[in-house]
Short mmCIF file of N, CA and C in Angstrom, two decimals:
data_model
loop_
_atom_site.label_atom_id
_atom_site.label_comp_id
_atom_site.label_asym_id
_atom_site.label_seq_id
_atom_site.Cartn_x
_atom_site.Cartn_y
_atom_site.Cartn_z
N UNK A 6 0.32 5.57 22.01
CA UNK A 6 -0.41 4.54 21.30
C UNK A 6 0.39 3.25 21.34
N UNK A 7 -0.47 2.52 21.94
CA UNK A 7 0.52 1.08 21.88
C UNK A 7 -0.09 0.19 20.29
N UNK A 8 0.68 -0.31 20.05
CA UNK A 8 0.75 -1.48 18.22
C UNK A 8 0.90 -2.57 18.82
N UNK A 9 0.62 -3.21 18.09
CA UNK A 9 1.18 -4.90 17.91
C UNK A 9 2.08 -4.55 16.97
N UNK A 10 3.09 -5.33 16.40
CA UNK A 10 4.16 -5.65 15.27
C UNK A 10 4.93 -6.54 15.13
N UNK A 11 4.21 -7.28 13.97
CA UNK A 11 4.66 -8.57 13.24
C UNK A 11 5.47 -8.11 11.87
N UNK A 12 6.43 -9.53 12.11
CA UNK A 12 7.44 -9.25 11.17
C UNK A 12 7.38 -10.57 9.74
N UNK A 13 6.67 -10.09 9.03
CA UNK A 13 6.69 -11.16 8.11
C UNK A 13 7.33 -11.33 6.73
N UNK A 14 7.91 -12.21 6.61
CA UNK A 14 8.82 -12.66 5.17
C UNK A 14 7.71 -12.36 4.05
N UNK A 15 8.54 -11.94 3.13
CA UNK A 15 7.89 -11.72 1.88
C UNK A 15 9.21 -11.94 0.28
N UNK A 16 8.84 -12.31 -0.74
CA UNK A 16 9.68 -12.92 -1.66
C UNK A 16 10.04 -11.61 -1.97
N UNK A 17 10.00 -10.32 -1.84
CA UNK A 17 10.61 -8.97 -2.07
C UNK A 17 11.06 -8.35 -0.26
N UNK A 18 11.22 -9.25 0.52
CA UNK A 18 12.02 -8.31 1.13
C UNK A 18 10.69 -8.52 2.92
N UNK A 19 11.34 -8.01 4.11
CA UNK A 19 10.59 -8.56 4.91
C UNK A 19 9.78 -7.42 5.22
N UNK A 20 8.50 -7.51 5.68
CA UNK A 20 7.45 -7.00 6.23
C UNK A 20 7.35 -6.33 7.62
N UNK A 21 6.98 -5.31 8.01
CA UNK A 21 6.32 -4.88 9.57
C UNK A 21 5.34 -4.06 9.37
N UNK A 22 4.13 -5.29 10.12
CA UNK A 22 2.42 -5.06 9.65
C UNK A 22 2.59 -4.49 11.18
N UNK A 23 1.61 -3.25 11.74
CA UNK A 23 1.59 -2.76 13.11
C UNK A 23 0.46 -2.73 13.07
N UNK A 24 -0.56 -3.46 14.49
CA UNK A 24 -1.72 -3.48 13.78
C UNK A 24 -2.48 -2.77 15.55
N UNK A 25 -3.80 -2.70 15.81
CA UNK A 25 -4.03 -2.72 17.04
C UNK A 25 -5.55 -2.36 16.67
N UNK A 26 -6.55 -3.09 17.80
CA UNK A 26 -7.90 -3.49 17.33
C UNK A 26 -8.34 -3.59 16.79
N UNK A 27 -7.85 -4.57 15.86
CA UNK A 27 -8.01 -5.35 14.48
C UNK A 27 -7.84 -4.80 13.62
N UNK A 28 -7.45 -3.81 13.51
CA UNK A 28 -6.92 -3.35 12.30
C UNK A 28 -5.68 -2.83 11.61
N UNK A 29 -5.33 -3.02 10.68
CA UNK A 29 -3.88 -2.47 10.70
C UNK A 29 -3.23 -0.57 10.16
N UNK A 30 -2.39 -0.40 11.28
CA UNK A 30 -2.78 0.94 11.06
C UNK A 30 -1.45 1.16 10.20
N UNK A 31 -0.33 0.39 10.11
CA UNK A 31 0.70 0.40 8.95
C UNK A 31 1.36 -0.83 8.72
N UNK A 32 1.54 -1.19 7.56
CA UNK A 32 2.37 -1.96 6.51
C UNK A 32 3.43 -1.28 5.96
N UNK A 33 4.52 -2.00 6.14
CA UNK A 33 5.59 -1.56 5.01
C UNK A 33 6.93 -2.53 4.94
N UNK A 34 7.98 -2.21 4.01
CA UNK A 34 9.14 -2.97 4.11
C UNK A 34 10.02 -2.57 5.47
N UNK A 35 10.43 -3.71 5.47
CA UNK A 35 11.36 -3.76 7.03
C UNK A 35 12.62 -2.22 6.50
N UNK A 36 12.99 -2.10 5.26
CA UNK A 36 13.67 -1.30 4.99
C UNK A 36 13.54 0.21 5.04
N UNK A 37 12.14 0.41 4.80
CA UNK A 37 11.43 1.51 5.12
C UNK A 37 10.93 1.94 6.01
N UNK A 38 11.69 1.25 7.69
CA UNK A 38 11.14 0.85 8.68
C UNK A 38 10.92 2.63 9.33
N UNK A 39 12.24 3.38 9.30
CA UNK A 39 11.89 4.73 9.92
C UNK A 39 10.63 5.61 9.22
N UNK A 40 10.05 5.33 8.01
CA UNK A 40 9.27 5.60 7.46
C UNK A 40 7.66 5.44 8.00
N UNK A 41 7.92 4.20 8.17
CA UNK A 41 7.26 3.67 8.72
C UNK A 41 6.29 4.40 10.69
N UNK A 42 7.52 4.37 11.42
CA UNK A 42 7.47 4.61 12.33
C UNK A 42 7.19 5.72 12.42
N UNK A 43 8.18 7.20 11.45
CA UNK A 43 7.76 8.87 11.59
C UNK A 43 6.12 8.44 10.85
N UNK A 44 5.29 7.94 10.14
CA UNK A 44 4.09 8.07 9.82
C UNK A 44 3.18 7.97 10.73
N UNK A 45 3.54 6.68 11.73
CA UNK A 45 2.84 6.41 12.78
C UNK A 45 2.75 7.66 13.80
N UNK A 46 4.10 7.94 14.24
CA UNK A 46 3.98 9.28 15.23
C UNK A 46 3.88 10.42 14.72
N UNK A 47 3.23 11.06 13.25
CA UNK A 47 2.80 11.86 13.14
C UNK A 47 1.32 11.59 13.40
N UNK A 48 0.62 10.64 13.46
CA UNK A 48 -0.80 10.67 14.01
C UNK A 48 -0.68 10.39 15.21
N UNK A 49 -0.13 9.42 16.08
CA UNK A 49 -0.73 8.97 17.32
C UNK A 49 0.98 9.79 18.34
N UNK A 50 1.63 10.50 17.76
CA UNK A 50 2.49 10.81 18.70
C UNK A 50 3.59 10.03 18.93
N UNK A 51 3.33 9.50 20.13
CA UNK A 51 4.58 8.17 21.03
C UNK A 51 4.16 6.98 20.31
N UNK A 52 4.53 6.44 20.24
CA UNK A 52 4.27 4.92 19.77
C UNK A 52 4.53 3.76 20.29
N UNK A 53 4.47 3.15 21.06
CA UNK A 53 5.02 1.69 21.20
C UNK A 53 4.46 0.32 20.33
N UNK A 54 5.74 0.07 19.85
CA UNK A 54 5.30 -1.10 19.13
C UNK A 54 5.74 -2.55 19.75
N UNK A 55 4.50 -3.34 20.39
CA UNK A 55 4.83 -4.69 21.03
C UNK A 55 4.92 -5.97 19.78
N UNK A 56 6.25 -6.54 19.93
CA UNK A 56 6.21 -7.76 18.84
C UNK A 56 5.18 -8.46 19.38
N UNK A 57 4.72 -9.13 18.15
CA UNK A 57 3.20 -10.44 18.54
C UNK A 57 3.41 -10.95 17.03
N UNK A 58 2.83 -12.41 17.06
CA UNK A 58 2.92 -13.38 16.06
C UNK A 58 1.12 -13.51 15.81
N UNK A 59 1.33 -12.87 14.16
CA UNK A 59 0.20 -12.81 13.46
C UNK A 59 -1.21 -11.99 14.22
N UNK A 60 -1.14 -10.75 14.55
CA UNK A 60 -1.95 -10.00 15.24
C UNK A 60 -3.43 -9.80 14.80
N UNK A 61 -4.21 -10.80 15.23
CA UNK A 61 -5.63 -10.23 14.35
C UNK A 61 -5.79 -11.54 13.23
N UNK A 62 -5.11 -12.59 13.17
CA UNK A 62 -4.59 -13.22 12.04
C UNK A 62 -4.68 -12.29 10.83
N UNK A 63 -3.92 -10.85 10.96
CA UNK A 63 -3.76 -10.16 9.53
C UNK A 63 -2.35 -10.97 8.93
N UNK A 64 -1.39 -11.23 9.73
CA UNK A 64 -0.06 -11.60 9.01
C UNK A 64 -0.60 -12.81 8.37
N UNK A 65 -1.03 -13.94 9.06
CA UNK A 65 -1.49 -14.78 7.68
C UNK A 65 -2.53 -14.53 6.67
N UNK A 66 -3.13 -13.45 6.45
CA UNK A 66 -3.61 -13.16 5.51
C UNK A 66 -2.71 -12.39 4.11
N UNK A 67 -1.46 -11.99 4.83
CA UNK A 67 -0.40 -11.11 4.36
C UNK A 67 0.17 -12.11 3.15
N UNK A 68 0.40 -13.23 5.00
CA UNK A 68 1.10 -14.24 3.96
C UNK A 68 0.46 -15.41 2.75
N UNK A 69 -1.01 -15.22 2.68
CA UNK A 69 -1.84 -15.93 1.88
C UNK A 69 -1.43 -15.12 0.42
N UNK A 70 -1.62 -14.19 0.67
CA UNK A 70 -1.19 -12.98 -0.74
C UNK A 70 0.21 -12.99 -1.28
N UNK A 71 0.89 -13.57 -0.65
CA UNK A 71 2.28 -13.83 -0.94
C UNK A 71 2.14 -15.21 -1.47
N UNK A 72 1.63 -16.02 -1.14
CA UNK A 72 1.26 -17.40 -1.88
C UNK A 72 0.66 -17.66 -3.01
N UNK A 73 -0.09 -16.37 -3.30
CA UNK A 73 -1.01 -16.21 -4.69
C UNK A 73 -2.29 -15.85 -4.75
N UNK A 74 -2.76 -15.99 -3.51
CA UNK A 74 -4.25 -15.80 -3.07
C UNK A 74 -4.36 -14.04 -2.68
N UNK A 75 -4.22 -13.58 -3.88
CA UNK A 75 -4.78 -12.17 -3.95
C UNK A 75 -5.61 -11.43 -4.06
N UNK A 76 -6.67 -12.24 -3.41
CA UNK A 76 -8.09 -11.93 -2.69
C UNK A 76 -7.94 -11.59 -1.09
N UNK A 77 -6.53 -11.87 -0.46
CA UNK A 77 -6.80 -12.23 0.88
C UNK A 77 -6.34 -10.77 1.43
N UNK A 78 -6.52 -9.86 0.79
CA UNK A 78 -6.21 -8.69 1.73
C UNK A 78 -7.41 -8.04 1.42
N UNK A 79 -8.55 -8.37 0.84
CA UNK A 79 -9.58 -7.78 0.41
C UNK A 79 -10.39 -8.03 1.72
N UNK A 80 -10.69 -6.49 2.45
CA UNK A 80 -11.59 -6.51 3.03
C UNK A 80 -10.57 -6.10 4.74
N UNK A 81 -9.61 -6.26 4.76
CA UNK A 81 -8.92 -6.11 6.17
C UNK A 81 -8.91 -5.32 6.48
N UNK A 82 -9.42 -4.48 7.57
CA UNK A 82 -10.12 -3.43 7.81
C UNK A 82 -8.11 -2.28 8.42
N UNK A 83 -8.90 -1.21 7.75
CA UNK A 83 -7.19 -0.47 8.28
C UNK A 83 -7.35 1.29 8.51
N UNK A 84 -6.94 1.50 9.39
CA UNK A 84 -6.67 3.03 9.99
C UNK A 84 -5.61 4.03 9.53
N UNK A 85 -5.41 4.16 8.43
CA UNK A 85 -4.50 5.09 7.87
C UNK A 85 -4.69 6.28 8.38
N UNK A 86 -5.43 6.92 9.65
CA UNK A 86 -5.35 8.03 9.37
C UNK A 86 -5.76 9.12 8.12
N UNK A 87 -4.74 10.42 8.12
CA UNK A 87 -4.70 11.12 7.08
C UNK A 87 -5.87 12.28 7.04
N UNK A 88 -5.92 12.78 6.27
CA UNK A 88 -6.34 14.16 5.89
C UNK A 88 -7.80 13.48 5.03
N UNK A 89 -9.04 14.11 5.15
CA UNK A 89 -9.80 13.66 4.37
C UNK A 89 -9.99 13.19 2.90
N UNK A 90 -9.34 14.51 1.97
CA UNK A 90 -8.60 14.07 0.62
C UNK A 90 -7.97 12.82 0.70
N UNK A 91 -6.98 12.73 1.67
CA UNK A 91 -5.72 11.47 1.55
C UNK A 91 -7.08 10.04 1.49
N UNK A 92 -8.04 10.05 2.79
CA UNK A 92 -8.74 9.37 2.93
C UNK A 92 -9.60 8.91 1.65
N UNK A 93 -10.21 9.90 0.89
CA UNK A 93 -10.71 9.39 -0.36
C UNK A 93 -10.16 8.88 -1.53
N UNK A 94 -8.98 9.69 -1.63
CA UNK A 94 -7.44 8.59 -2.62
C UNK A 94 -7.73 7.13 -2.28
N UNK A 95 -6.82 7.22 -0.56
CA UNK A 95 -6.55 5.98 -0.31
C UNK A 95 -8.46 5.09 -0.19
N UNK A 96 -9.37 5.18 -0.68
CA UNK A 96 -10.35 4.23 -0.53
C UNK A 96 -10.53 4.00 -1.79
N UNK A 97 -10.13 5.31 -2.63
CA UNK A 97 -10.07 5.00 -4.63
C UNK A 97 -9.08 4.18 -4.88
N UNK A 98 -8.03 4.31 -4.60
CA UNK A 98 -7.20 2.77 -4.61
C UNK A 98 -7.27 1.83 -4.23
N UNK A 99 -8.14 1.50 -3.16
CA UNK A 99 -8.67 0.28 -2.34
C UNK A 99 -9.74 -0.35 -3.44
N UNK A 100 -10.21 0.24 -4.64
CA UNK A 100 -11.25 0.11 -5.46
C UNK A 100 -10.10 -0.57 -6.49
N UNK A 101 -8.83 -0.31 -6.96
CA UNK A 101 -8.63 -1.08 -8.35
C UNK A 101 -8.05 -2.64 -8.06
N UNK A 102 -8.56 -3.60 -8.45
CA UNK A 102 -8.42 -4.61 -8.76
C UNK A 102 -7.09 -5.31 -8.32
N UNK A 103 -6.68 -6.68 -8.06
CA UNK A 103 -5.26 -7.18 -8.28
C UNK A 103 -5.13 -7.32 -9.82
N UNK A 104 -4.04 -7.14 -10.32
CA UNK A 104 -4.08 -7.31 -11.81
C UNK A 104 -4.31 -5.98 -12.69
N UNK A 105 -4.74 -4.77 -12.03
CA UNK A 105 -5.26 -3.52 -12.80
C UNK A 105 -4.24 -2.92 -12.30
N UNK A 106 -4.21 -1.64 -13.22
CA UNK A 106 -3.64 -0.10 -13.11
C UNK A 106 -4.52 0.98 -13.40
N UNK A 107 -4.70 2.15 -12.79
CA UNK A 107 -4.73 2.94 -12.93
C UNK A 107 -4.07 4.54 -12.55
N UNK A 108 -3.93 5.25 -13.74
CA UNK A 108 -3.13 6.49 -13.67
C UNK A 108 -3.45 7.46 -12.47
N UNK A 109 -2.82 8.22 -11.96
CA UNK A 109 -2.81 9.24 -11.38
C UNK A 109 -4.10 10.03 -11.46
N UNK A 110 -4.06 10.88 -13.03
CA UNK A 110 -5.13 11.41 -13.42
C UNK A 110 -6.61 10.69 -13.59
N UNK A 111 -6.50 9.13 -13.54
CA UNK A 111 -7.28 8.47 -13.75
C UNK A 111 -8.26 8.63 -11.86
N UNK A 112 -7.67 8.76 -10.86
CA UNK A 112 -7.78 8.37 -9.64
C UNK A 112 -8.36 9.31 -9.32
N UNK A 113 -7.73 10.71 -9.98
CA UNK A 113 -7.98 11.88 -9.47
C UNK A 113 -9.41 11.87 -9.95
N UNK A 114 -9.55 11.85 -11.98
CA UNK A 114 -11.02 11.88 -12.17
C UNK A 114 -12.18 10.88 -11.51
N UNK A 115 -11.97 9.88 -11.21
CA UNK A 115 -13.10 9.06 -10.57
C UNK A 115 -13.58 10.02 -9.00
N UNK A 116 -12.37 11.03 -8.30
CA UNK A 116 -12.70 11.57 -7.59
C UNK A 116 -13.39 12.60 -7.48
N UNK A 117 -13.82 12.88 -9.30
CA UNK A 117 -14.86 14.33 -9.37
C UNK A 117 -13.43 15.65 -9.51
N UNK A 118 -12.42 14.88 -9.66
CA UNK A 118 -11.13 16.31 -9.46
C UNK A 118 -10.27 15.81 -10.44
N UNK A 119 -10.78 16.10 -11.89
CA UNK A 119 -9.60 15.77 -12.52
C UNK A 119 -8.33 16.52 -12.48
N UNK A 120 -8.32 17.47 -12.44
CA UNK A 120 -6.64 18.51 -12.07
C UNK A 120 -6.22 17.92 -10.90
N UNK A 121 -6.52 16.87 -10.10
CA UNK A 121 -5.78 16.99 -8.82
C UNK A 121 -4.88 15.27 -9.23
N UNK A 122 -4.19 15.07 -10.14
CA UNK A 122 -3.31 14.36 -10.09
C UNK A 122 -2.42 14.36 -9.52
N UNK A 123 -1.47 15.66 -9.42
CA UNK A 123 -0.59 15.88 -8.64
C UNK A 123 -0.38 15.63 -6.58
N UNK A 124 -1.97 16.09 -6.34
CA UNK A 124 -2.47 15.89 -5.27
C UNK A 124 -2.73 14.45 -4.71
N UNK A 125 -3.14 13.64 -5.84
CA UNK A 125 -3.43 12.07 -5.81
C UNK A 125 -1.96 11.51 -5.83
N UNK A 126 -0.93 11.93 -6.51
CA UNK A 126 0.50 11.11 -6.30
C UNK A 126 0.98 11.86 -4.68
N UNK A 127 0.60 13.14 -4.33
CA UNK A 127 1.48 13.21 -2.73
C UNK A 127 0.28 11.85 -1.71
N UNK A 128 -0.81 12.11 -2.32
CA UNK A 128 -1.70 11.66 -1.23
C UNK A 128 -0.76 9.64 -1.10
N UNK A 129 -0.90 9.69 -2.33
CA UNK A 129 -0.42 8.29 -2.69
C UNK A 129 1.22 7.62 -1.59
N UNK A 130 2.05 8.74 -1.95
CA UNK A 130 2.95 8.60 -1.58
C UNK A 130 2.94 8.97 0.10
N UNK A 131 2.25 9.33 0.91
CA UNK A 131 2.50 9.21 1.85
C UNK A 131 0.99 8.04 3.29
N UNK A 132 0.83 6.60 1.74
CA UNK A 132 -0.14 5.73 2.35
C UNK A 132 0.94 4.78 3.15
N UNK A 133 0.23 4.91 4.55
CA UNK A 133 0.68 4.17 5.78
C UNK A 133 0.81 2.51 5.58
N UNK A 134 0.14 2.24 4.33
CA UNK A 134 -0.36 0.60 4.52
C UNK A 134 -0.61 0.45 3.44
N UNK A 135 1.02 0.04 2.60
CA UNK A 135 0.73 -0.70 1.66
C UNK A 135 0.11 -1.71 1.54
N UNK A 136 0.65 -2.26 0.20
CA UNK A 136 -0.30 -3.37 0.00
C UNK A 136 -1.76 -3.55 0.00
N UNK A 137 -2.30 -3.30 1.68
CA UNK A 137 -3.68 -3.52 1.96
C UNK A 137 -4.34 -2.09 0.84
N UNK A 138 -3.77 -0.81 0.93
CA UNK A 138 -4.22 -0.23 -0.04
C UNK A 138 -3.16 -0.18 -1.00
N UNK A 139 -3.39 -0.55 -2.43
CA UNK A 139 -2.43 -1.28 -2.98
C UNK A 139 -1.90 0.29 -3.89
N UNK A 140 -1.41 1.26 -3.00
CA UNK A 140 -0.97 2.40 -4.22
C UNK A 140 0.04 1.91 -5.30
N UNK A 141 0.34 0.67 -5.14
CA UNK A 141 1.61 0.16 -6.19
C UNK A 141 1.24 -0.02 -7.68
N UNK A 142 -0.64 -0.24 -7.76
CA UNK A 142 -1.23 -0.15 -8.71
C UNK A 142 -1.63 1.34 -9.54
N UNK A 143 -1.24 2.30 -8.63
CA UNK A 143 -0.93 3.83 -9.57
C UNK A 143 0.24 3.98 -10.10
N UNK A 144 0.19 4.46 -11.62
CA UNK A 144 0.65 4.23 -12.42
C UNK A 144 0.83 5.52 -13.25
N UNK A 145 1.58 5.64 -13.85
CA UNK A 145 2.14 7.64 -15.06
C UNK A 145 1.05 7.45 -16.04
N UNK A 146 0.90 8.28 -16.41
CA UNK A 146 -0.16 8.64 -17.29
C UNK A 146 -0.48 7.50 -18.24
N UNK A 147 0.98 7.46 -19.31
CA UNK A 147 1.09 6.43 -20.26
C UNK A 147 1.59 5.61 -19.83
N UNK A 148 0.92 4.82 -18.58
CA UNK A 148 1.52 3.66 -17.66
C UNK A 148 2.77 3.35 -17.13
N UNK A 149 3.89 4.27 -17.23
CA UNK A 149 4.68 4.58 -16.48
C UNK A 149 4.88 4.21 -15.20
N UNK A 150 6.13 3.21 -14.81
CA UNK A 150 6.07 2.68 -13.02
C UNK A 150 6.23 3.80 -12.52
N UNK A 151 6.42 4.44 -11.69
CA UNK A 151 6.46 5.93 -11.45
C UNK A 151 6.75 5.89 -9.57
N UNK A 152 7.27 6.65 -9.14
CA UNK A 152 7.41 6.53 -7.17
C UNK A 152 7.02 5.75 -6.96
N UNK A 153 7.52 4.76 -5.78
CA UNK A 153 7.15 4.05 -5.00
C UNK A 153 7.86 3.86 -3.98
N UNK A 154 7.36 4.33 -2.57
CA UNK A 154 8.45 4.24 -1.23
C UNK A 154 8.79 3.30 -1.26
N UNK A 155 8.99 1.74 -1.46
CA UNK A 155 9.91 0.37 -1.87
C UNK A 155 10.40 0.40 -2.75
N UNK A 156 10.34 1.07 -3.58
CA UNK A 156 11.33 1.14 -4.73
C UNK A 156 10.59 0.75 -5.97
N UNK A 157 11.11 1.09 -7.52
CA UNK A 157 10.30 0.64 -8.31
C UNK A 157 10.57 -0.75 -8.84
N UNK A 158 11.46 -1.75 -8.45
CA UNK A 158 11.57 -2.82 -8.65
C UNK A 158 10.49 -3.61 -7.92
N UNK A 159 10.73 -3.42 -6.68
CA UNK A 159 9.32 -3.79 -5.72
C UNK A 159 8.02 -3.76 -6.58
N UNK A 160 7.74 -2.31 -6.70
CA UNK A 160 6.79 -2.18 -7.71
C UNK A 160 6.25 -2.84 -8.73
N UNK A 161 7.36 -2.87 -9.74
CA UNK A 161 7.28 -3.91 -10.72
C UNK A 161 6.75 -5.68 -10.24
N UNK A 162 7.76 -5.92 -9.13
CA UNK A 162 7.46 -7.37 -9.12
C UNK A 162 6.12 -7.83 -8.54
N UNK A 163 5.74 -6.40 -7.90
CA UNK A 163 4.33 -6.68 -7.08
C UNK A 163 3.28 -6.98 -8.18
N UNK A 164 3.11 -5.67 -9.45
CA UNK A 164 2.00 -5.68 -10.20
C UNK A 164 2.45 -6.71 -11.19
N UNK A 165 3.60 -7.75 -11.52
CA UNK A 165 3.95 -9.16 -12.07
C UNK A 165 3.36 -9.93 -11.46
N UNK A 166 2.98 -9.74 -9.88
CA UNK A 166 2.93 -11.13 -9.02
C UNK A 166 1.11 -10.79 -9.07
N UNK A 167 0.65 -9.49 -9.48
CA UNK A 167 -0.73 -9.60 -9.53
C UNK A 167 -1.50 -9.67 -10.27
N UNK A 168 -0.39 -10.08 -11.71
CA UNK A 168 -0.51 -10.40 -12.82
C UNK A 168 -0.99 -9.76 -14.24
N UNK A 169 -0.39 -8.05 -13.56
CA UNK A 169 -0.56 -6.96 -14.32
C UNK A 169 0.77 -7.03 -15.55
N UNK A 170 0.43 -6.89 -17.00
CA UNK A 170 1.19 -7.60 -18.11
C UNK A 170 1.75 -5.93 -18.71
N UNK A 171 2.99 -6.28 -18.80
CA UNK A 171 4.01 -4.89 -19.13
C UNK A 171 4.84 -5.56 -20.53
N UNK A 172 4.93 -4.21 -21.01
CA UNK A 172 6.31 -4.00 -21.85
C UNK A 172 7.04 -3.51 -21.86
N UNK A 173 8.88 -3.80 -22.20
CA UNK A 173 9.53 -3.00 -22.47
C UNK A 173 9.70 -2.72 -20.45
N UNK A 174 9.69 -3.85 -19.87
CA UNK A 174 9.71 -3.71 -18.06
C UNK A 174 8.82 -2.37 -17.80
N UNK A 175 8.57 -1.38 -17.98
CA UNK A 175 8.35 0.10 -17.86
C UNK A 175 6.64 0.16 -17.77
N UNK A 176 6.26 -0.35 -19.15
CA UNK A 176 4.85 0.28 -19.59
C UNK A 176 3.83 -0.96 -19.10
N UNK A 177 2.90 -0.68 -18.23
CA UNK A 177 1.71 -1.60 -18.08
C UNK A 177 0.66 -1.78 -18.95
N UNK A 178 -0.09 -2.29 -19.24
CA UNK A 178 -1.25 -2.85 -19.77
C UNK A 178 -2.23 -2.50 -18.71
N UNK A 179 -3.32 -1.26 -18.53
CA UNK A 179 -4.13 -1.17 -17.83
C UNK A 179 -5.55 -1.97 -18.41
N UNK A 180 -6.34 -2.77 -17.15
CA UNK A 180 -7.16 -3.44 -17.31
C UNK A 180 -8.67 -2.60 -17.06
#
């Protein structure tokens, strides 16, 4: 499978969006880069990733959302792959808001499966493309920052920058 891969600055740390016929099939931190890459070649195998500047113009849409305009990843079409379950997680998170949280158990029940919280945090934790599906907005029961492959500072500053209101740094305010 050949990618495109753009490398874009972000105020938490730098970006590699891999994208290929318009869509992007992973996002993540430059730090999480092997992460990144074993996700990719567990679906498509070999991988080659060709550098290109703004592929699809998704990177300036990346970078519009980094500016404040957190509407601009709404709608960018993306190939995560995954397991059908994973697939319905990741489109229930594509559903909460910039600015919202919702719990684990919360994700799971909108899915008709309330016991499958546990199932909704692996599904969570292994989404190819942040951001665009924003799992950073799942959240511990009693709003708890809870896993996040960037870390939970990342975390934190993301749902600050999307203007999700906490106490005590830890506990969110779900909308």
């Amino acid at each position: 499978m050949d990618l495109l891969l753009d490398e874009v600055e972000s105020p938490v740390g730098v970006m590699l969006l891999a994208a290929g016929g318009g869509a992007v099939h992973g996002l993540d931190f430059a730090d999480c880069a092997p992460r990144l890459r074993m996700l990719l070649e567990a679906r498509y195998g070999a991988v080659t990733l060709r550098s290109a500047a703004d592929p699809y113009g998704l990177s300036g849409r990346l970078r519009a959302y980094w500016r404040g305009d957190l509407g601009a990843l709404s709608g960018i079409p993306v190939e995560p792959g995954g397991t059908p379950f994973q697939r319905r997680v990741w489109a229930e998170v594509q559903r909460i808001p910039p600015g919202a949280t919702r719990s684990y158990g919360e994700v799971a029940a909108s899915l008709g499966q309330p016991s499958a919280s546990r199932a909704v945090g692996l599904a969570n934790g292994r989404n190819p493309v942040c951001l665009i599906i924003p799992c950073h907005r799942v959240v511990g029961a009693r709003g708890d920052l809870t896993g996040y492959a960037g870390g939970i500072e990342r975390k934190r500053w993301l749902l600050a920058h999307e203007g999700a209101s906490g106490e005590a740094g830890e506990r969110l305010v779900r909308h």
